[in-house]
Short mmCIF file of C-alpha atoms and ligand atoms in Angstrom, two decimals:
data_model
loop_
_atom_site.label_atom_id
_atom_site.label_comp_id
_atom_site.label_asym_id
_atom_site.label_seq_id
_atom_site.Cartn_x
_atom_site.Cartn_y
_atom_site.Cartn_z
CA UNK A 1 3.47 10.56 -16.88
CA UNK A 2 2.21 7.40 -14.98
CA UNK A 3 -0.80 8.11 -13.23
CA UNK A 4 -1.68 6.13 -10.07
CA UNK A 5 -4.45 5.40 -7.43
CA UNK A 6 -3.77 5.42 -3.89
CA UNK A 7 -5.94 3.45 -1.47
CA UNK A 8 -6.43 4.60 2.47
CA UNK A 9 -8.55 3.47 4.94
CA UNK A 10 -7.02 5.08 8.15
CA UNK A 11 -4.04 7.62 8.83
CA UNK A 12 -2.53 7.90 5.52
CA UNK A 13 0.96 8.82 6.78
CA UNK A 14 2.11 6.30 4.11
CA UNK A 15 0.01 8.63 1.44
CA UNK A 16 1.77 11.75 2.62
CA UNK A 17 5.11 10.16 2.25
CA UNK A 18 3.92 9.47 -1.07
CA UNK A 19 2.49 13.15 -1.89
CA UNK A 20 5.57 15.00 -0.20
CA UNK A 21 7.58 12.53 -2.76
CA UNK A 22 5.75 13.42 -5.70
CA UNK A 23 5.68 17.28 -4.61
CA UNK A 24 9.82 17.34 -4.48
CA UNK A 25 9.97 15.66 -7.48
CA UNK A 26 11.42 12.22 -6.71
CA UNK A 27 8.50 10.11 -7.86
CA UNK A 28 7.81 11.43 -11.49
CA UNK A 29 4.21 10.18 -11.63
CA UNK A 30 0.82 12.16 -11.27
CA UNK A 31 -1.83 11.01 -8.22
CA UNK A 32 -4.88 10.72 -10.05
CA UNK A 33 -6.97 9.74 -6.96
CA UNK A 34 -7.12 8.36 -3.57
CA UNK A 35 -9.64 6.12 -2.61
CA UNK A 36 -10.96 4.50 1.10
CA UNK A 37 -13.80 2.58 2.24
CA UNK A 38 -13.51 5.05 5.11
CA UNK A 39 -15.15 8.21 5.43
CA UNK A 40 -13.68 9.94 8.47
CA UNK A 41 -9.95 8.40 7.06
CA UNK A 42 -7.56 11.00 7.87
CA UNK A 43 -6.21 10.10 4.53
CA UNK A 44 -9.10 11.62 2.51
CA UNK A 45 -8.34 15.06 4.60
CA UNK A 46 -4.59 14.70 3.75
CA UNK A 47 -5.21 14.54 -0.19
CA UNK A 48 -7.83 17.01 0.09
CA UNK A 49 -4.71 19.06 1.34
CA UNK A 50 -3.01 18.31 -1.37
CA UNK A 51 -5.68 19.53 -3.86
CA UNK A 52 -5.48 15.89 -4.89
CA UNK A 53 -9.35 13.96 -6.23
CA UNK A 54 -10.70 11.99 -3.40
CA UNK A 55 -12.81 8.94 -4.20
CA UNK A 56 -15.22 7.51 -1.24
CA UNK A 57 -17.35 4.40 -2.17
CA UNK A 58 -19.49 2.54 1.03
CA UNK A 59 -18.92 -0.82 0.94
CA UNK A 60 -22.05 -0.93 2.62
CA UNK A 61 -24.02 -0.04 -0.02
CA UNK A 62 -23.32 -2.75 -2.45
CA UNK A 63 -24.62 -6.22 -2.12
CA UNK A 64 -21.29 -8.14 -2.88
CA UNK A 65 -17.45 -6.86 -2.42
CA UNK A 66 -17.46 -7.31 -6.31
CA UNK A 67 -20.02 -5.39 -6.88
CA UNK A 68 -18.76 -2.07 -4.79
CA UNK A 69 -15.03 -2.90 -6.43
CA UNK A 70 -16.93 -2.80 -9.85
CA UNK A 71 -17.71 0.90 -8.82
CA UNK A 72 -14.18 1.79 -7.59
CA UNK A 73 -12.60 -0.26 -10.91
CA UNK A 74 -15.06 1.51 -13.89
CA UNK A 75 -13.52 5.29 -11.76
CA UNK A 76 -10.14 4.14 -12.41
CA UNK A 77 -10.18 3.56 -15.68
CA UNK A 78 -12.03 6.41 -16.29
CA UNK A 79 -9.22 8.22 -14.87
CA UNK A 80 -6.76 6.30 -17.13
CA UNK A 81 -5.02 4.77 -13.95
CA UNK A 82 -1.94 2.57 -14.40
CA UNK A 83 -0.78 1.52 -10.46
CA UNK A 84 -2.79 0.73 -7.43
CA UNK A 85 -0.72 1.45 -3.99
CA UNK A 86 -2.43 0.02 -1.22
CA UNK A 87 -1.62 2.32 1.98
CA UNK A 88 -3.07 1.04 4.94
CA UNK A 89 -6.54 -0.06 2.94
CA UNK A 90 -8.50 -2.21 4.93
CA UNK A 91 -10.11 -4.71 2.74
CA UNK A 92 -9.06 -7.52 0.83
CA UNK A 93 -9.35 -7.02 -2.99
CA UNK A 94 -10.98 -9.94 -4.76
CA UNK A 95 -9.40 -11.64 -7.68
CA UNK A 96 -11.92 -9.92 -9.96
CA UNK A 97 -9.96 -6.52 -8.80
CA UNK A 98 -6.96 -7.94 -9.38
CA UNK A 99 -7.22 -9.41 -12.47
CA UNK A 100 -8.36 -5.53 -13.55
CA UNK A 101 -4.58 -4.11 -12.65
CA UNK A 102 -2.75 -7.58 -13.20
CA UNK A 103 0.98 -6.68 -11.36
CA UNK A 104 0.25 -3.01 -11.13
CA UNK A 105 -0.61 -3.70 -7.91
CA UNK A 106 1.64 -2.84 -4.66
CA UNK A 107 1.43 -2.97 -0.76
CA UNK A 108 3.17 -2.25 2.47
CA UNK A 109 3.20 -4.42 5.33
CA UNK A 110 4.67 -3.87 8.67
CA UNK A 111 6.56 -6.84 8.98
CA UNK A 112 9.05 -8.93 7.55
CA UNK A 113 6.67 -11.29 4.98
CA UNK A 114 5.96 -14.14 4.91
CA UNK A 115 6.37 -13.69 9.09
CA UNK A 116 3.12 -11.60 10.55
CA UNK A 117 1.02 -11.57 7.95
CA UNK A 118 -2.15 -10.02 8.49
CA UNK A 119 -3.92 -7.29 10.25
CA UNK A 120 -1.35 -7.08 13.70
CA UNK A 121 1.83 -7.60 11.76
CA UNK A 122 3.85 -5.13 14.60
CA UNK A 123 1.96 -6.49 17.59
CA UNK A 124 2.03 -10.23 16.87
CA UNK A 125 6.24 -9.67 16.29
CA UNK A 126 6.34 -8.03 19.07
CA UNK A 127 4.02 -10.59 21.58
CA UNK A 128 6.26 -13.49 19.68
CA UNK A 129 9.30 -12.03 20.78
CA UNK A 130 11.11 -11.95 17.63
CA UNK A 131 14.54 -10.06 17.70
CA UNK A 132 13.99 -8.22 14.37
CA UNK A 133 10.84 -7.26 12.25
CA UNK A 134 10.69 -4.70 9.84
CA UNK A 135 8.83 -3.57 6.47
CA UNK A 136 7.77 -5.46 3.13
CA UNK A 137 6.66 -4.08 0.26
CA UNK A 138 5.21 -6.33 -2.42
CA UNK A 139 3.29 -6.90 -5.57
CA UNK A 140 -0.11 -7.90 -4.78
CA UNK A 141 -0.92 -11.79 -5.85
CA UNK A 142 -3.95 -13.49 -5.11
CA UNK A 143 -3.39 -14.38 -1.72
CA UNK A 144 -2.89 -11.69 1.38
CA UNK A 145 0.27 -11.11 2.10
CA UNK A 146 1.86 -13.27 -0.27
CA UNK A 147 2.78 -11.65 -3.81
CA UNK A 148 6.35 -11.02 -4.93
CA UNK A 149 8.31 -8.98 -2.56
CA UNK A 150 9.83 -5.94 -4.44
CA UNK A 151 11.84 -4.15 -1.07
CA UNK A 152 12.42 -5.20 3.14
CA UNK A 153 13.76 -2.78 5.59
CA UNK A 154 14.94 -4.49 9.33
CA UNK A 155 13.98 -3.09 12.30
CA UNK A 156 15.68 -4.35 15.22
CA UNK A 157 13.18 -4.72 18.68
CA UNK A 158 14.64 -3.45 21.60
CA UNK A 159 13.92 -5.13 24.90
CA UNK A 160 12.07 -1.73 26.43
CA UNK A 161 10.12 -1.79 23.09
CA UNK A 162 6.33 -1.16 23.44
CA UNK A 163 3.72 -1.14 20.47
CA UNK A 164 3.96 2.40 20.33
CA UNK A 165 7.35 2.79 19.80
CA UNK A 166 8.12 -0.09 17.94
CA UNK A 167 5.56 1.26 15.46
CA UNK A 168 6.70 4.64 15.54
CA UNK A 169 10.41 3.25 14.29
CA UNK A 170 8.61 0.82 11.63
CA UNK A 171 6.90 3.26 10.36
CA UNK A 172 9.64 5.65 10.11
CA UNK A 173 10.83 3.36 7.83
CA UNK A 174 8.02 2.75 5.66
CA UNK A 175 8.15 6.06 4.62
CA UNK A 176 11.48 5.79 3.23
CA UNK A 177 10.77 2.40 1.43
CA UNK A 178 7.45 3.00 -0.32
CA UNK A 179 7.97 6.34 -1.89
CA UNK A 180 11.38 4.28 -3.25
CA UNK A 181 9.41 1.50 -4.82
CA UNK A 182 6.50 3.81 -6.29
CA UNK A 183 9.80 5.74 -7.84
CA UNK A 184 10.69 2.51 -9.62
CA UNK A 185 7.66 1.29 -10.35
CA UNK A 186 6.49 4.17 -11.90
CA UNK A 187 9.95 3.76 -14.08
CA UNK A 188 9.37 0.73 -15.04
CA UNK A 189 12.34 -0.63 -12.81
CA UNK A 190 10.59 -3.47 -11.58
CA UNK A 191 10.62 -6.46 -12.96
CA UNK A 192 8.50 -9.29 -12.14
CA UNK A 193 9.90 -12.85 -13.04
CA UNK A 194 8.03 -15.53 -11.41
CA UNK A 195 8.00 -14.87 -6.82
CA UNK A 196 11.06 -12.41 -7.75
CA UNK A 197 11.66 -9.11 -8.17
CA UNK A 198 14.35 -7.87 -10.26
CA UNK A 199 14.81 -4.26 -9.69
CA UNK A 200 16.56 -2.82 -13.17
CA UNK A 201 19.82 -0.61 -12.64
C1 GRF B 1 1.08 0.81 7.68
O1 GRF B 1 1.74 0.36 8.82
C2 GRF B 1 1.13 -0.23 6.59
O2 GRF B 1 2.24 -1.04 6.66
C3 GRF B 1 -0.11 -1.03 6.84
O3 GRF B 1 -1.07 -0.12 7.28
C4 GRF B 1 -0.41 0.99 7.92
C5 GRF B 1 -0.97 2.24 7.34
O4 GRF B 1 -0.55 3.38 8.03
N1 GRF B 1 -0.51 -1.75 5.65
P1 GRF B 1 -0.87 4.82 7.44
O5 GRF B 1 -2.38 4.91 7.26
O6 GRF B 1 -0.13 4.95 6.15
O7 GRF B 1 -0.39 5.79 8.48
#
């Protein structure tokens, strides 16, 4: 069984789509460990929960962000992990990271990529008065925001939309969509060739 590494910095709802996935069965791969930068994450109490290894390294403590990935890279592969889901993390890996897990990499972003990129993906849709937005989930490249896209769900914006509720319906969806692509991943269903993914029947 694949083993992965899940990496939180905040909530985690996206991690307990994730564990309630692998608990009924639908992703057939084992959570090795979740990591964050974050101490008081909610995420680390959710896998906790789950009787699931937590992992917390300080940034803070290391002189360089290559040096405190160094830490966070020599745990994974002493847990023999094969995929790194980014859920909600925080930081920007370095290419030394992601050279270590060369497209084993994936990410959710609230928008529709390459629009909103960033940190305020729902907001910045929302203030630019776009029509739709939605939900990307991608391979990880060396640029934010930018690697192959593997899935995109729409989400239509109302006109009595706020933040809160246009985030509660994007969200909604991302815990459809990224349980769905860790399935296939974990399968071996996706296929990288080149900026495209081809998603094997
Ligand atoms: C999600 O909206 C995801 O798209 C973004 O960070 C958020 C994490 O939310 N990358 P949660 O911690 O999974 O609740």
């Amino acid at each position: 069984m694949k083993k992965i590494a899940i990496f939180c910095s905040g909530f985690g709802s996206n991690l307990q789509a994730v564990i309630t996935a692998v608990e009924k069965g639908k992703i057939k791969a084992k959570i090795s460990v979740v990591v964050s930068d974050q101490i008081d994450s909610y995420a680390l109490v959710r896998a906790k929960k789950a009787g699931i290894p937590i992992l917390y390294v300080d940034p803070q403590a290391y002189k360089d962000r290559q040096s405190y990935e160094r830490v966070v890279v020599n745990a994974l592969r002493e847990k023999k992990v094969d995929f790194v889901v980014l859920a909600g993390f925080m930081r920007i890996l370095t290419p030394y990271f992601i050279r270590q897990f060369k497209d084993k990499i994936i990410n959710i972003h609230p928008a529709l990529l390459p629009s909103f990129k960033g940190i305020h993906g729902i907001t910045d849709a929302l203030e630019y008065g776009v029509k739709i937005t939605g939900v990307t989930v991608h391979f990880i490249d060396d640029k934010p925001d930018n690697g192959p896209i593997i899935f995109q769900g729409v989400v239509t914006i109302r006109p009595e939309d706020n933040e809160e509720t246009l985030a509660k319906r994007i969200h909604r969806l991302e815990h459809r969509l990224y349980p769905e692509a860790i399935r296939l991943l974990v399968k071996g269903k996706l296929i990288l060739k080149g900026r495209k993914v081809e998603i094997k029947k």
